[in-house]
Structures are given as C-alpha cells and as structure tokens.
PDB file of C-alpha atoms and ligand atoms in Angstrom:
ATOM      1  CA  MET A1417     -14.732 207.162  12.424  1.00 38.00           C
ATOM      2  CA  ASN A1418     -16.924 204.083  12.245  1.00 38.00           C
ATOM      3  CA  THR A1419     -17.858 203.513  15.856  1.00 36.00           C
ATOM      4  CA  PRO A1420     -20.975 201.376  16.058  1.00 39.00           C
ATOM      5  CA  LEU A1421     -23.602 203.211  18.064  1.00 41.00           C
ATOM      6  CA  SER A1422     -24.719 200.964  20.857  1.00 35.00           C
ATOM      7  CA  PRO A1423     -28.446 200.750  21.536  1.00 36.00           C
ATOM      8  CA  HIS A1424     -29.590 203.050  24.268  1.00 35.00           C
ATOM      9  CA  GLY A1425     -31.378 201.630  27.283  1.00 36.00           C
ATOM     10  CA  ALA A1426     -35.144 201.255  27.389  1.00 37.00           C
ATOM     11  CA  ALA A1427     -36.289 203.661  24.720  1.00 43.00           C
ATOM     12  CA  PHE A1428     -39.992 203.410  25.403  1.00 42.00           C
ATOM     13  CA  ALA A1429     -40.858 204.310  28.959  1.00 38.00           C
ATOM     14  CA  ASP A1430     -44.090 202.364  28.795  1.00 42.00           C
ATOM     15  CA  SER A1431     -42.367 199.265  27.406  1.00 45.00           C
ATOM     16  CA  VAL A1432     -44.275 199.073  24.160  1.00 49.00           C
ATOM     17  CA  SER A1433     -42.098 196.715  22.168  1.00 59.00           C
ATOM     18  CA  PRO A1434     -38.995 198.007  23.944  1.00 64.00           C
ATOM     19  CA  GLY A1435     -36.644 195.943  21.804  1.00 85.00           C
ATOM     20  CA  ALA A1436     -37.809 197.592  18.596  1.00 90.00           C
ATOM     21  CA  ALA A1437     -37.897 201.117  20.017  1.00 91.00           C
ATOM     22  CA  ALA A1438     -34.336 200.816  21.286  1.00 94.00           C
ATOM     23  CA  ARG A1439     -33.147 200.105  17.765  1.00 96.00           C
ATOM     24  CA  LEU A1440     -34.485 203.391  16.378  1.00 98.00           C
ATOM     25  CA  ARG A1441     -32.313 206.501  16.175  1.00 98.00           C
ATOM     26  CA  VAL A1442     -33.050 209.985  14.908  1.00 98.00           C
ATOM     27  CA  VAL A1443     -30.156 211.664  13.121  1.00 98.00           C
ATOM     28  CA  LEU A1444     -30.034 215.450  12.654  1.00 98.00           C
ATOM     29  CA  VAL A1445     -27.543 216.521   9.998  1.00 98.00           C
ATOM     30  CA  GLY A1446     -25.761 219.870  10.144  1.00 98.00           C
ATOM     31  CA  THR A1447     -28.377 221.550  12.315  1.00 98.00           C
ATOM     32  CA  GLN A1448     -27.913 225.311  12.269  1.00 98.00           C
ATOM     33  CA  HIS A1449     -30.082 226.456  15.191  1.00 98.00           C
ATOM     34  CA  PRO A1450     -29.357 224.808  18.551  1.00 98.00           C
ATOM     35  CA  GLY A1451     -32.941 225.578  19.612  1.00 98.00           C
ATOM     36  CA  ASN A1452     -34.131 223.079  17.021  1.00 98.00           C
ATOM     37  CA  ILE A1453     -31.905 220.390  18.526  1.00 98.00           C
ATOM     38  CA  GLY A1454     -33.516 220.969  21.918  1.00 98.00           C
ATOM     39  CA  ALA A1455     -37.007 221.023  20.450  1.00 98.00           C
ATOM     40  CA  ALA A1456     -36.280 217.777  18.564  1.00 98.00           C
ATOM     41  CA  ALA A1457     -35.103 216.154  21.823  1.00 98.00           C
ATOM     42  CA  ARG A1458     -38.362 217.204  23.446  1.00 98.00           C
ATOM     43  CA  ALA A1459     -40.358 215.852  20.483  1.00 98.00           C
ATOM     44  CA  LEU A1460     -38.622 212.477  20.815  1.00 98.00           C
ATOM     45  CA  LYS A1461     -39.051 212.238  24.553  1.00 97.00           C
ATOM     46  CA  THR A1462     -42.779 213.000  24.378  1.00 97.00           C
ATOM     47  CA  MET A1463     -43.119 210.041  22.027  1.00 97.00           C
ATOM     48  CA  GLY A1464     -41.008 207.784  24.241  1.00 95.00           C
ATOM     49  CA  LEU A1465     -37.999 207.674  21.931  1.00 97.00           C
ATOM     50  CA  ALA A1466     -34.510 208.117  23.319  1.00 97.00           C
ATOM     51  CA  ARG A1467     -31.721 208.019  20.746  1.00 98.00           C
ATOM     52  CA  LEU A1468     -30.558 211.231  19.121  1.00 98.00           C
ATOM     53  CA  VAL A1469     -27.450 211.501  16.933  1.00 98.00           C
ATOM     54  CA  LEU A1470     -26.098 214.863  15.795  1.00 98.00           C
ATOM     55  CA  VAL A1471     -23.970 215.052  12.669  1.00 98.00           C
ATOM     56  CA  ALA A1472     -21.654 218.087  12.720  1.00 98.00           C
ATOM     57  CA  PRO A1473     -24.119 220.509  14.341  1.00 98.00           C
ATOM     58  CA  GLU A1474     -23.147 224.129  13.615  1.00 98.00           C
ATOM     59  CA  ASP A1475     -23.567 225.478  17.123  1.00 96.00           C
ATOM     60  CA  TYR A1476     -23.538 222.822  19.829  1.00 96.00           C
ATOM     61  CA  PRO A1477     -23.480 222.308  22.796  1.00 95.00           C
ATOM     62  CA  ALA A1478     -25.494 225.438  23.468  1.00 95.00           C
ATOM     63  CA  ASP A1479     -27.667 226.804  26.260  1.00 96.00           C
ATOM     64  CA  GLU A1480     -30.465 227.442  23.796  1.00 97.00           C
ATOM     65  CA  ALA A1481     -30.680 223.711  23.028  1.00 97.00           C
ATOM     66  CA  TYR A1482     -31.160 222.931  26.736  1.00 97.00           C
ATOM     67  CA  ARG A1483     -33.729 225.716  27.113  1.00 97.00           C
ATOM     68  CA  ARG A1484     -35.826 224.355  24.256  1.00 97.00           C
ATOM     69  CA  ALA A1485     -35.436 220.748  25.429  1.00 97.00           C
ATOM     70  CA  ALA A1486     -37.690 221.714  28.356  1.00 94.00           C
ATOM     71  CA  GLY A1487     -36.961 218.728  30.547  1.00 91.00           C
ATOM     72  CA  ALA A1488     -35.632 216.399  27.875  1.00 96.00           C
ATOM     73  CA  ASP A1489     -32.075 217.321  28.940  1.00 95.00           C
ATOM     74  CA  ASP A1490     -31.254 213.683  29.688  1.00 96.00           C
ATOM     75  CA  LEU A1491     -31.917 212.748  26.097  1.00 96.00           C
ATOM     76  CA  LEU A1492     -29.923 215.749  24.902  1.00 96.00           C
ATOM     77  CA  GLY A1493     -27.045 214.928  27.212  1.00 95.00           C
ATOM     78  CA  ASP A1494     -26.945 211.377  25.839  1.00 97.00           C
ATOM     79  CA  ALA A1495     -26.981 212.545  22.203  1.00 97.00           C
ATOM     80  CA  LEU A1496     -24.012 211.327  20.208  1.00 98.00           C
ATOM     81  CA  VAL A1497     -22.141 213.842  18.093  1.00 98.00           C
ATOM     82  CA  VAL A1498     -20.371 212.487  14.987  1.00 98.00           C
ATOM     83  CA  ASP A1499     -18.618 214.004  11.985  1.00 98.00           C
ATOM     84  CA  THR A1500     -20.504 212.554   9.043  1.00 97.00           C
ATOM     85  CA  LEU A1501     -23.806 210.940   8.170  1.00 98.00           C
ATOM     86  CA  ALA A1502     -21.900 207.798   7.117  1.00 97.00           C
ATOM     87  CA  ASP A1503     -20.539 207.567  10.689  1.00 97.00           C
ATOM     88  CA  ALA A1504     -24.020 208.040  12.147  1.00 98.00           C
ATOM     89  CA  VAL A1505     -25.560 205.189  10.168  1.00 97.00           C
ATOM     90  CA  ALA A1506     -22.624 202.791   9.627  1.00 97.00           C
ATOM     91  CA  ASP A1507     -24.246 199.976  11.620  1.00 96.00           C
ATOM     92  CA  CYS A1508     -27.792 200.579  10.309  1.00 96.00           C
ATOM     93  CA  HIS A1509     -29.842 198.224   8.174  1.00 95.00           C
ATOM     94  CA  LEU A1510     -32.487 200.747   7.199  1.00 96.00           C
ATOM     95  CA  VAL A1511     -31.841 204.464   6.702  1.00 97.00           C
ATOM     96  CA  LEU A1512     -34.770 206.745   5.860  1.00 98.00           C
ATOM     97  CA  GLY A1513     -34.062 210.323   4.743  1.00 97.00           C
ATOM     98  CA  CYS A1514     -36.726 212.936   5.441  1.00 98.00           C
ATOM     99  CA  THR A1515     -37.041 215.533   2.722  1.00 96.00           C
ATOM    100  CA  ALA A1516     -39.255 218.585   2.377  1.00 95.00           C
ATOM    101  CA  ARG A1517     -39.130 218.372  -1.378  1.00 85.00           C
ATOM    102  CA  SER A1518     -41.117 215.524  -2.865  1.00 76.00           C
ATOM    103  CA  ARG A1519     -39.597 213.338  -5.605  1.00 67.00           C
ATOM    104  CA  ARG A1520     -36.332 215.234  -5.522  1.00 63.00           C
ATOM    105  CA  VAL A1521     -34.268 212.115  -5.690  1.00 67.00           C
ATOM    106  CA  GLN A1522     -34.413 208.768  -7.399  1.00 77.00           C
ATOM    107  CA  LEU A1523     -35.308 207.061  -4.183  1.00 88.00           C
ATOM    108  CA  GLU A1524     -38.442 205.228  -3.284  1.00 90.00           C
ATOM    109  CA  GLU A1525     -40.578 207.696  -1.334  1.00 93.00           C
ATOM    110  CA  HIS A1526     -42.838 206.932   1.617  1.00 96.00           C
ATOM    111  CA  ALA A1527     -45.405 208.889   3.576  1.00 97.00           C
ATOM    112  CA  PRO A1528     -44.688 209.050   7.336  1.00 98.00           C
ATOM    113  CA  ARG A1529     -47.155 206.285   8.220  1.00 97.00           C
ATOM    114  CA  GLN A1530     -45.684 203.817   5.740  1.00 96.00           C
ATOM    115  CA  ALA A1531     -42.179 204.834   6.789  1.00 97.00           C
ATOM    116  CA  ALA A1532     -42.994 204.225  10.447  1.00 97.00           C
ATOM    117  CA  ALA A1533     -44.413 200.779   9.681  1.00 95.00           C
ATOM    118  CA  LEU A1534     -41.278 199.919   7.710  1.00 94.00           C
ATOM    119  CA  ALA A1535     -39.001 201.250  10.443  1.00 96.00           C
ATOM    120  CA  ILE A1536     -40.747 199.418  13.256  1.00 95.00           C
ATOM    121  CA  GLY A1537     -40.951 196.217  11.223  1.00 92.00           C
ATOM    122  CA  ARG A1538     -37.246 196.336  10.546  1.00 93.00           C
ATOM    123  CA  ALA A1539     -36.360 197.191  14.145  1.00 94.00           C
ATOM    124  CA  ALA A1540     -38.639 194.447  15.483  1.00 90.00           C
ATOM    125  CA  ALA A1541     -36.738 191.990  13.257  1.00 89.00           C
ATOM    126  CA  GLY A1542     -33.490 193.036  14.951  1.00 90.00           C
ATOM    127  CA  GLY A1543     -32.265 195.699  12.508  1.00 93.00           C
ATOM    128  CA  GLU A1544     -30.833 199.078  13.446  1.00 96.00           C
ATOM    129  CA  VAL A1545     -32.916 201.869  11.905  1.00 97.00           C
ATOM    130  CA  ALA A1546     -32.179 205.566  11.361  1.00 98.00           C
ATOM    131  CA  LEU A1547     -34.473 208.445  10.476  1.00 98.00           C
ATOM    132  CA  VAL A1548     -32.395 211.266   9.042  1.00 98.00           C
ATOM    133  CA  PHE A1549     -33.308 214.975   8.984  1.00 98.00           C
ATOM    134  CA  GLY A1550     -31.514 217.757   7.104  1.00 98.00           C
ATOM    135  CA  ARG A1551     -30.398 221.329   7.673  1.00 98.00           C
ATOM    136  CA  GLU A1552     -32.910 224.117   8.216  1.00 98.00           C
ATOM    137  CA  ARG A1553     -31.804 226.095   5.172  1.00 96.00           C
ATOM    138  CA  THR A1554     -30.778 223.478   2.650  1.00 96.00           C
ATOM    139  CA  GLY A1555     -32.070 220.112   3.847  1.00 96.00           C
ATOM    140  CA  LEU A1556     -30.001 217.018   3.013  1.00 96.00           C
ATOM    141  CA  SER A1557     -27.464 217.164   0.183  1.00 94.00           C
ATOM    142  CA  ASN A1558     -27.839 214.784  -2.747  1.00 91.00           C
ATOM    143  CA  GLU A1559     -24.809 212.865  -1.496  1.00 92.00           C
ATOM    144  CA  GLU A1560     -26.436 212.478   1.917  1.00 95.00           C
ATOM    145  CA  LEU A1561     -29.706 211.323   0.347  1.00 94.00           C
ATOM    146  CA  GLN A1562     -27.735 208.743  -1.613  1.00 92.00           C
ATOM    147  CA  LEU A1563     -26.748 207.213   1.728  1.00 95.00           C
ATOM    148  CA  CYS A1564     -30.445 206.621   2.499  1.00 95.00           C
ATOM    149  CA  HIS A1565     -32.387 203.546   1.429  1.00 94.00           C
ATOM    150  CA  ALA A1566     -35.618 205.481   0.912  1.00 94.00           C
ATOM    151  CA  ALA A1567     -37.008 208.986   1.291  1.00 96.00           C
ATOM    152  CA  VAL A1568     -39.824 210.129   3.566  1.00 97.00           C
ATOM    153  CA  HIS A1569     -41.986 213.109   2.649  1.00 96.00           C
ATOM    154  CA  ILE A1570     -44.672 214.584   4.881  1.00 97.00           C
ATOM    155  CA  PRO A1571     -47.422 215.391   2.372  1.00 96.00           C
ATOM    156  CA  ALA A1572     -47.678 219.037   3.372  1.00 96.00           C
ATOM    157  CA  ASN A1573     -49.102 221.940   1.365  1.00 96.00           C
ATOM    158  CA  PRO A1574     -47.230 221.572  -1.962  1.00 94.00           C
ATOM    159  CA  GLU A1575     -46.854 225.368  -2.133  1.00 95.00           C
ATOM    160  CA  TYR A1576     -45.366 225.535   1.377  1.00 95.00           C
ATOM    161  CA  SER A1577     -44.060 222.092   2.159  1.00 95.00           C
ATOM    162  CA  SER A1578     -41.112 222.787   4.421  1.00 97.00           C
ATOM    163  CA  LEU A1579     -41.877 222.186   8.114  1.00 98.00           C
ATOM    164  CA  ASN A1580     -39.694 223.458  10.913  1.00 98.00           C
ATOM    165  CA  LEU A1581     -37.072 220.787  11.605  1.00 98.00           C
ATOM    166  CA  ALA A1582     -38.340 219.905  15.094  1.00 98.00           C
ATOM    167  CA  ALA A1583     -41.945 219.877  13.827  1.00 98.00           C
ATOM    168  CA  ALA A1584     -40.932 217.347  11.161  1.00 98.00           C
ATOM    169  CA  VAL A1585     -39.208 215.243  13.844  1.00 98.00           C
ATOM    170  CA  GLN A1586     -42.417 215.393  15.902  1.00 98.00           C
ATOM    171  CA  VAL A1587     -44.549 214.127  13.016  1.00 98.00           C
ATOM    172  CA  LEU A1588     -42.277 211.144  12.397  1.00 98.00           C
ATOM    173  CA  ALA A1589     -41.836 210.397  16.111  1.00 98.00           C
ATOM    174  CA  TYR A1590     -45.623 210.387  16.521  1.00 98.00           C
ATOM    175  CA  GLU A1591     -46.065 207.948  13.637  1.00 98.00           C
ATOM    176  CA  LEU A1592     -43.378 205.689  15.107  1.00 97.00           C
ATOM    177  CA  ARG A1593     -45.176 205.679  18.417  1.00 96.00           C
ATOM    178  CA  ILE A1594     -48.524 204.881  16.836  1.00 95.00           C
ATOM    179  CA  ALA A1595     -46.957 202.060  14.815  1.00 94.00           C
ATOM    180  CA  LEU A1596     -45.533 200.641  18.042  1.00 93.00           C
ATOM    181  CA  LEU A1597     -48.772 201.060  19.985  1.00 91.00           C
ATOM    182  CA  ASP A1598     -50.656 199.425  17.127  1.00 87.00           C
ATOM    183  CA  GLY A1599     -48.939 196.221  17.932  1.00 72.00           C
ATOM    184  CA  VAL A1600     -45.653 195.330  16.419  1.00 55.00           C
ATOM    185  CA  PRO A1601     -44.814 191.966  17.974  1.00 53.00           C
ATOM    186  CA  VAL A1602     -43.092 192.487  21.315  1.00 48.00           C
ATOM    187  CA  ALA A1603     -41.200 189.204  20.993  1.00 48.00           C
ATOM    188  CA  GLU A1604     -37.457 189.391  20.558  1.00 51.00           C
ATOM    189  CA  PRO A1605     -36.287 188.627  17.025  1.00 52.00           C
ATOM    190  CA  VAL A1606     -35.704 185.039  15.975  1.00 57.00           C
ATOM    191  CA  PRO A1607     -31.993 184.293  15.551  1.00 64.00           C
ATOM    192  CA  VAL A1608     -30.842 184.933  12.011  1.00 70.00           C
ATOM    193  CA  HIS A1609     -28.796 182.262  10.240  1.00 78.00           C
ATOM    194  CA  PRO A1610     -25.173 183.492   9.972  1.00 75.00           C
ATOM    195  CA  ASP A1611     -25.417 183.404   6.165  1.00 77.00           C
ATOM    196  CA  GLU A1612     -28.420 185.683   6.207  1.00 82.00           C
ATOM    197  CA  VAL A1613     -27.265 188.530   8.423  1.00 87.00           C
ATOM    198  CA  PRO A1614     -28.580 191.675   6.702  1.00 88.00           C
ATOM    199  CA  ALA A1615     -25.826 193.832   5.241  1.00 92.00           C
ATOM    200  CA  SER A1616     -25.109 196.931   7.303  1.00 89.00           C
ATOM    201  CA  HIS A1617     -24.849 200.380   5.799  1.00 88.00           C
ATOM    202  CA  ALA A1618     -21.055 200.254   6.036  1.00 91.00           C
ATOM    203  CA  HIS A1619     -20.969 196.929   4.149  1.00 91.00           C
ATOM    204  CA  LEU A1620     -23.153 198.358   1.409  1.00 93.00           C
ATOM    205  CA  GLU A1621     -21.074 201.532   1.140  1.00 91.00           C
ATOM    206  CA  GLY A1622     -17.940 199.402   0.752  1.00 94.00           C
ATOM    207  CA  PHE A1623     -19.702 197.527  -2.043  1.00 93.00           C
ATOM    208  CA  PHE A1624     -20.822 200.749  -3.774  1.00 94.00           C
ATOM    209  CA  THR A1625     -17.297 202.172  -3.634  1.00 94.00           C
ATOM    210  CA  GLN A1626     -15.938 199.007  -5.242  1.00 92.00           C
ATOM    211  CA  LEU A1627     -18.772 199.000  -7.804  1.00 95.00           C
ATOM    212  CA  GLY A1628     -17.915 202.609  -8.743  1.00 94.00           C
ATOM    213  CA  ASP A1629     -14.214 201.731  -9.085  1.00 93.00           C
ATOM    214  CA  THR A1630     -15.046 198.681 -11.200  1.00 94.00           C
ATOM    215  CA  LEU A1631     -17.308 200.628 -13.553  1.00 94.00           C
ATOM    216  CA  ASP A1632     -14.427 203.073 -14.036  1.00 92.00           C
ATOM    217  CA  ALA A1633     -11.964 200.239 -14.603  1.00 92.00           C
ATOM    218  CA  ILE A1634     -14.124 198.670 -17.338  1.00 93.00           C
ATOM    219  CA  ASP A1635     -14.874 202.113 -18.821  1.00 92.00           C
ATOM    220  CA  PHE A1636     -18.590 201.630 -18.360  1.00 94.00           C
ATOM    221  CA  HIS A1637     -19.410 205.348 -18.334  1.00 91.00           C
ATOM    222  CA  LYS A1638     -17.526 206.229 -21.538  1.00 91.00           C
ATOM    223  CA  GLY A1639     -17.090 209.861 -20.642  1.00 89.00           C
ATOM    224  CA  ARG A1640     -20.578 210.336 -19.161  1.00 90.00           C
ATOM    225  CA  ALA A1641     -20.863 211.551 -15.583  1.00 89.00           C
ATOM    226  CA  PRO A1642     -21.149 208.453 -13.345  1.00 90.00           C
ATOM    227  CA  ASP A1643     -23.728 209.950 -10.945  1.00 90.00           C
ATOM    228  CA  SER A1644     -26.917 208.996 -12.721  1.00 88.00           C
ATOM    229  CA  ALA A1645     -25.914 205.348 -13.244  1.00 91.00           C
ATOM    230  CA  MET A1646     -24.706 205.084  -9.645  1.00 90.00           C
ATOM    231  CA  ARG A1647     -27.998 206.495  -8.331  1.00 89.00           C
ATOM    232  CA  LYS A1648     -29.958 203.938 -10.339  1.00 88.00           C
ATOM    233  CA  LEU A1649     -27.683 201.123  -9.179  1.00 91.00           C
ATOM    234  CA  ARG A1650     -28.040 202.197  -5.562  1.00 90.00           C
ATOM    235  CA  ARG A1651     -31.788 202.123  -5.946  1.00 86.00           C
ATOM    236  CA  LEU A1652     -31.699 198.704  -7.581  1.00 89.00           C
ATOM    237  CA  PHE A1653     -29.554 197.192  -4.825  1.00 90.00           C
ATOM    238  CA  ALA A1654     -31.635 198.883  -2.113  1.00 84.00           C
ATOM    239  CA  LYS A1655     -34.629 196.942  -3.438  1.00 85.00           C
ATOM    240  CA  ALA A1656     -32.643 193.697  -3.285  1.00 88.00           C
ATOM    241  CA  ASP A1657     -32.249 193.981   0.511  1.00 88.00           C
ATOM    242  CA  LEU A1658     -28.856 192.259   0.389  1.00 92.00           C
ATOM    243  CA  ASN A1659     -27.435 190.156   3.190  1.00 92.00           C
ATOM    244  CA  GLU A1660     -23.734 190.027   4.087  1.00 92.00           C
ATOM    245  CA  GLN A1661     -23.117 186.822   2.159  1.00 92.00           C
ATOM    246  CA  GLU A1662     -24.649 188.282  -1.007  1.00 93.00           C
ATOM    247  CA  VAL A1663     -22.510 191.402  -0.672  1.00 94.00           C
ATOM    248  CA  ARG A1664     -19.434 189.176  -0.377  1.00 93.00           C
ATOM    249  CA  LEU A1665     -20.459 187.279  -3.538  1.00 94.00           C
ATOM    250  CA  LEU A1666     -20.993 190.500  -5.505  1.00 95.00           C
ATOM    251  CA  ARG A1667     -17.695 191.937  -4.263  1.00 94.00           C
ATOM    252  CA  GLY A1668     -15.934 188.743  -5.375  1.00 94.00           C
ATOM    253  CA  ILE A1669     -17.332 189.206  -8.880  1.00 94.00           C
ATOM    254  CA  LEU A1670     -16.230 192.857  -8.869  1.00 93.00           C
ATOM    255  CA  ALA A1671     -12.746 191.903  -7.683  1.00 94.00           C
ATOM    256  CA  ASP A1672     -12.434 189.496 -10.630  1.00 93.00           C
ATOM    257  CA  ALA A1673     -13.728 192.126 -13.060  1.00 94.00           C
ATOM    258  CA  GLN A1674     -11.162 194.587 -11.670  1.00 92.00           C
ATOM    259  CA  ARG A1675      -8.414 191.978 -12.035  1.00 94.00           C
ATOM    260  CA  MET A1676      -9.406 191.267 -15.634  1.00 93.00           C
ATOM    261  CA  ALA A1677      -9.448 194.977 -16.411  1.00 92.00           C
ATOM    262  CA  ARG A1678      -5.924 195.256 -15.012  1.00 92.00           C
ATOM    263  CA  LEU A1679      -4.759 192.247 -17.047  1.00 92.00           C
ATOM    264  CA  ALA A1680      -6.310 193.708 -20.174  1.00 91.00           C
ATOM    265  CA  GLY A1681      -4.067 196.708 -20.001  1.00 82.00           C
ATOM    266  CA  GLY A1682      -4.546 198.463 -16.745  1.00 55.00           C
ATOM    267  CA  GLY A1683      -6.472 201.459 -17.983  1.00 50.00           C
ATOM    268  CA  ALA A1684      -9.934 202.456 -19.013  1.00 47.00           C
ATOM    269  CA  GLY A1685     -10.119 202.650 -22.759  1.00 47.00           C
ATOM    270  CA  SER A1686      -7.592 199.909 -23.410  1.00 45.00           C
ATOM    271  CA  LEU A1687     -10.396 197.343 -23.401  1.00 47.00           C
ATOM    272  CA  SER A1688     -12.183 198.845 -26.350  1.00 45.00           C
TER     273      SER A1688
HETATM  274  N1  SAH B2853     -35.219 224.374   2.953  1.00 77.47           N
HETATM  275  C1  SAH B2853     -35.043 222.976   3.164  1.00 77.47           C
HETATM  276  C2  SAH B2853     -36.002 222.482   4.202  1.00 77.47           C
HETATM  277  C3  SAH B2853     -35.321 222.137   5.396  1.00 77.47           C
HETATM  278  S1  SAH B2853     -36.417 221.826   6.715  1.00 77.47           S
HETATM  279  C4  SAH B2853     -35.290 222.207   1.903  1.00 77.47           C
HETATM  280  O1  SAH B2853     -35.930 222.723   1.030  1.00 77.47           O
HETATM  281  O2  SAH B2853     -34.869 221.052   1.807  1.00 77.47           O
HETATM  282  C5  SAH B2853     -35.327 220.845   7.718  1.00 77.47           C
HETATM  283  C6  SAH B2853     -35.570 219.354   7.609  1.00 77.47           C
HETATM  284  O3  SAH B2853     -36.865 219.037   8.135  1.00 77.47           O
HETATM  285  C7  SAH B2853     -35.561 218.757   6.223  1.00 77.47           C
HETATM  286  O4  SAH B2853     -34.246 218.499   5.756  1.00 77.47           O
HETATM  287  C8  SAH B2853     -36.341 217.465   6.438  1.00 77.47           C
HETATM  288  O5  SAH B2853     -35.502 216.482   7.006  1.00 77.47           O
HETATM  289  C9  SAH B2853     -37.388 217.896   7.458  1.00 77.47           C
HETATM  290  N2  SAH B2853     -38.643 218.282   6.803  1.00 77.47           N
HETATM  291  C10 SAH B2853     -39.190 219.507   6.710  1.00 77.47           C
HETATM  292  N3  SAH B2853     -40.335 219.452   6.006  1.00 77.47           N
HETATM  293  C11 SAH B2853     -40.525 218.155   5.663  1.00 77.47           C
HETATM  294  C12 SAH B2853     -41.531 217.465   4.912  1.00 77.47           C
HETATM  295  N4  SAH B2853     -42.571 218.075   4.368  1.00 77.47           N
HETATM  296  N5  SAH B2853     -41.397 216.124   4.767  1.00 77.47           N
HETATM  297  C13 SAH B2853     -40.330 215.462   5.297  1.00 77.47           C
HETATM  298  N6  SAH B2853     -39.356 216.072   5.991  1.00 77.47           N
HETATM  299  C14 SAH B2853     -39.449 217.401   6.178  1.00 77.47           C
END
C-alpha cells in the first residue's frame, strides 16, 4: 500500500508556523503496549502536534490507549494505521529514526535539538517530514533504520539510555515545538521549479532497489554480502539530497548498465 498521507488540518493550535507543523508526522513502529500509544498521543497534543501514524501496532485499537491519551482521543482517533514503515513514509522527504542506542547504524546522527531544526526547516520549505520511533523491546530493526535519512539519539545516561517510548516522543515533540516557537519563517514555501522537486522516500526506495539489482547484475559484490556496500551507498545518496530529476538521471544510467550486463551474457560472473 502506498497511499500518500494527506496533511492533517491545523497542527498547531496556536498557529505557530501552521504550514510547517502540519507537515510533521510521528510514526510509531510495532508498538507493543497500547498504553504507550495513548501516552504518545497525549505528548503530541500537549506540544500542539496532530499527526500520528501507527505501523502494525501489536494491540490496537485498545481501551488502554484511550485511557492513557487522557483527552487526546481526537488525535488518537485520527491516527492512521498502516502495514509497513515504507507505507508510512512513502511521501516523505525527510525521515528521522529515533534510536536508544547511539552510533548503532551507519547513519548520520543528530541530537534532538539539531533534529528538530532540520525537521522544521524541511517542513517549512514544503517537505513532508517523519519522526520514527521503534518497539519497546527491540527498537527499530536495521532494515527499518535503513529507510531513515538520519538517526536521532537523545543523549541519555550511556549506561541506561533507553527512555520509555512515550517519554522519547515527548522529548522530540518538545524540541519541535521550541524550534517552531523560535521562529521558523511562517511564510508559505516558495514554489519549487518542476525540475527541482525533492525526491520522495518512495522515489528513493525505487532507486535503491534498482541500484541493488544493478550491482548484482554487474557482479559488484563478488560473493560478499551486499548489506555493507548498500548501507554506505544509502548514506552517500542521503547526503546528496537528490531531486526527482536527478533520480531519473541516475535510474537511466542504471537501466543502461543493466542492459549492458544482459547483453554481455545475462548473468553475474559472465562479465569477468
Ligand atoms: N530496547 C530498545 C529501546 C526501545 S525504547 C532498544 O534498545 O532499541 C522505544 C523507542 O523509544 C526506541 O525505538 C526509540 O525510538 C525511542 N527511544 C528510547 N530511548 C531513546 C533515546 N535515548 N534516544 C532516541 N530515541 C529513544
């Protein structure tokens, strides 16, 4: 399912840069305790945020979620439930994955304040932004983190760094609010030239799938596991901040490389 998630109505009750706030969503992946979903909804509402997306929650809908939402039932009722993280962020231009374990992945890592500034900046420029939180027991899987453009780590006690899920949501929601109150321009984004529309998450994932297939076709990995190279390539292209036209150009090059590999014999190994 790749349904684009339409922006919710006015996300900030007090109209602080409402355009930017409405382009922020919080995504909870595989939440195990419904109480945490309710508490996260409450955390968002206190900070004036409104968009919650639930990826395959284990036990939902549930009374406990509504009990812990304590008046944020509207936000909970509006929460979208989707099957996969890829579905939740398909139309996003910036995806930030919150992780309790620092430097676990080869992703650029930000502290919450930097992450909030990035998120608000991107949303104010017209981009859709997601903040992604993992499961209570196991956090986000490596595959899920690979779908994120950067990681966010709350610099907690290194010996006890894992916050309760809803507490982590509260910290990030607070930083988002402060970043908005601190004065991100309220003006609506300037129109982007059609050639420079930023690539959405779904566009980039299509590119990465084709890149992976091409590397196989040209026998780039030579028996090594492809994961490490793909992680580095993802990181490299995340830094490039590609627009749609650039993705099309790169995919054209890959298509030609795939065609040449087929002409050269159709199989990995036959090129050597
Ligand atoms: N045992 C898990 C922790 C899960 S806590 C693990 O080791 O990964 C549930 C979620 O809350 C995490 O996936 C993360 O999204 C968020 N979280 C908890 N502590 C955090 C921290 N210090 N920094 C950033 N996110 C945190």
